One Martini backbone bead per residue (centre of mass of N, CA, C, O) as a GRO file, in nm:
protein
  118
    1MET     BB    1   0.385  -1.473  -0.825
    2PHE     BB    2   0.720  -1.317  -0.817
    3SER     BB    3   0.960  -1.199  -1.003
    4VAL     BB    4   1.148  -0.934  -0.906
    5PRO     BB    5   1.079  -0.805  -1.191
    6GLU     BB    6   0.772  -0.806  -1.155
    7ALA     BB    7   0.768  -0.643  -0.932
    8ARG     BB    8   0.848  -0.349  -1.014
    9GLU     BB    9   0.671  -0.350  -1.255
   10GLU     BB   10   0.444  -0.339  -1.099
   11LEU     BB   11   0.495  -0.110  -0.875
   12ALA     BB   12   0.495   0.062  -1.097
   13ARG     BB   13   0.208   0.091  -1.210
   14LEU     BB   14   0.117   0.104  -0.837
   15LEU     BB   15   0.183   0.375  -0.789
   16PRO     BB   16  -0.070   0.598  -0.906
   17VAL     BB   17  -0.235   0.448  -0.673
   18LEU     BB   18  -0.077   0.478  -0.428
   19THR     BB   19  -0.088   0.799  -0.399
   20GLU     BB   20  -0.440   0.764  -0.428
   21ILE     BB   21  -0.408   0.654  -0.136
   22VAL     BB   22  -0.284   0.872   0.010
   23ALA     BB   23  -0.486   1.124  -0.050
   24ILE     BB   24  -0.728   1.050   0.016
   25ARG     BB   25  -0.677   0.984   0.276
   26ALA     BB   26  -0.600   1.250   0.438
   27ASP     BB   27  -0.903   1.373   0.355
   28ALA     BB   28  -1.049   1.210   0.513
   29ALA     BB   29  -0.914   1.256   0.811
   30GLU     BB   30  -1.016   1.541   0.762
   31LEU     BB   31  -1.326   1.472   0.735
   32ALA     BB   32  -1.404   1.295   1.032
   33ALA     BB   33  -1.264   1.521   1.243
   34SER     BB   34  -1.482   1.740   1.194
   35LEU     BB   35  -1.689   1.580   1.255
   36GLN     BB   36  -1.641   1.526   1.520
   37GLU     BB   37  -1.634   1.829   1.566
   38GLY     BB   38  -1.978   1.926   1.528
   39GLY     BB   39  -1.988   1.856   1.180
   40ARG     BB   40  -1.852   2.072   1.026
   41PRO     BB   41  -1.700   2.178   0.737
   42THR     BB   42  -1.485   2.221   0.524
   43ASP     BB   43  -1.324   2.262   0.221
   44LEU     BB   44  -1.397   1.932   0.119
   45GLY     BB   45  -1.656   1.931   0.325
   46GLY     BB   46  -1.861   1.620   0.380
   47LEU     BB   47  -2.017   1.433   0.438
   48PRO     BB   48  -2.044   1.318   0.112
   49GLU     BB   49  -1.730   1.288   0.070
   50LEU     BB   50  -1.637   1.094   0.290
   51LYS     BB   51  -1.829   0.881   0.102
   52ALA     BB   52  -1.667   0.922  -0.133
   53ALA     BB   53  -1.383   0.824  -0.074
   54GLN     BB   54  -1.400   0.535   0.090
   55ALA     BB   55  -1.539   0.433  -0.215
   56ARG     BB   56  -1.250   0.497  -0.369
   57LEU     BB   57  -1.051   0.321  -0.145
   58ASP     BB   58  -1.179   0.165  -0.221
   59ASP     BB   59  -1.107   0.062  -0.536
   60LEU     BB   60  -0.837   0.073  -0.480
   61MET     BB   61  -0.723  -0.180  -0.298
   62THR     BB   62  -0.861  -0.356  -0.492
   63ALA     BB   63  -0.665  -0.228  -0.744
   64VAL     BB   64  -0.442  -0.427  -0.596
   65GLN     BB   65  -0.473  -0.668  -0.529
   66GLN     BB   66  -0.557  -0.790  -0.830
   67THR     BB   67  -0.233  -0.814  -0.843
   68GLY     BB   68  -0.170  -1.014  -0.622
   69ALA     BB   69  -0.127  -0.790  -0.381
   70GLU     BB   70  -0.049  -0.682  -0.028
   71LEU     BB   71  -0.235  -0.494   0.140
   72LYS     BB   72  -0.123  -0.466   0.467
   73GLY     BB   73  -0.078  -0.145   0.488
   74PHE     BB   74  -0.181   0.228   0.536
   75ALA     BB   75  -0.087   0.341   0.798
   76PRO     BB   76   0.113   0.310   0.626
   77LEU     BB   77   0.179   0.175   0.370
   78LEU     BB   78   0.154  -0.154   0.234
   79VAL     BB   79   0.354  -0.396   0.048
   80ASP     BB   80   0.297  -0.764  -0.073
   81PHE     BB   81   0.531  -1.007  -0.284
   82PRO     BB   82   0.488  -1.309  -0.384
   83SER     BB   83   0.751  -1.488  -0.354
   84ASP     BB   84   1.129  -1.632  -0.436
   85LEU     BB   85   1.434  -1.731  -0.224
   86ASP     BB   86   1.553  -2.036  -0.306
   87GLY     BB   87   1.353  -2.192  -0.195
   88VAL     BB   88   1.179  -1.917  -0.007
   89PRO     BB   89   0.928  -1.808   0.110
   90VAL     BB   90   0.808  -1.432   0.052
   91LEU     BB   91   0.803  -1.098   0.100
   92LEU     BB   92   0.831  -0.818  -0.135
   93CYS     BB   93   0.887  -0.466   0.019
   94TRP     BB   94   0.682  -0.204   0.050
   95LEU     BB   95   0.710   0.099   0.173
   96GLU     BB   96   0.572   0.446   0.231
   97GLY     BB   97   0.915   0.593   0.137
   98ASP     BB   98   1.002   0.365  -0.083
   99ASP     BB   99   1.183   0.359  -0.431
  100GLY     BB  100   1.140   0.096  -0.419
  101LEU     BB  101   1.225  -0.260  -0.466
  102ASP     BB  102   1.439  -0.346  -0.169
  103TRP     BB  103   1.305  -0.589  -0.016
  104TYR     BB  104   1.259  -0.830   0.202
  105HIS     BB  105   1.085  -1.121   0.423
  106ARG     BB  106   0.965  -1.414   0.506
  107ALA     BB  107   0.711  -1.536   0.518
  108ASP     BB  108   0.739  -1.609   0.895
  109LEU     BB  109   0.793  -1.293   1.017
  110GLY     BB  110   0.773  -1.024   0.950
  111PHE     BB  111   0.855  -0.705   0.892
  112ALA     BB  112   1.103  -0.826   1.126
  113GLY     BB  113   1.247  -0.932   0.870
  114ARG     BB  114   1.395  -0.710   0.672
  115ARG     BB  115   1.521  -0.705   0.441
  116PRO     BB  116   1.756  -0.653   0.165
  117LEU     BB  117   1.808  -0.666  -0.162
  118ARG     BB  118   2.097  -0.763  -0.347
   0.00000   0.00000   0.00000
């Protein structure tokens, strides 16, 4: 369980990892698409580079989850931090593109119940 300040600190530590996930995700998508189009490598490489990108993504996603945060989405990235607000179980929610950790949703409602933190 994270308090709001703890979750914000953890997100700040994770932002370089999350930024790397976004970059490698794009490279892996390009590599995979190029290999499906007849096996022609791109400037990024071919199958060995795709396998390396996939392995790195696995490592990075594991690093996120080892913090206690929950990686809920990959494209776009969605990271939840289990918390409690006024006795209610919630997930503090960061979505790729958010400036900071400014949203939450009740654990039983999911993303559709997302609300701004006060």
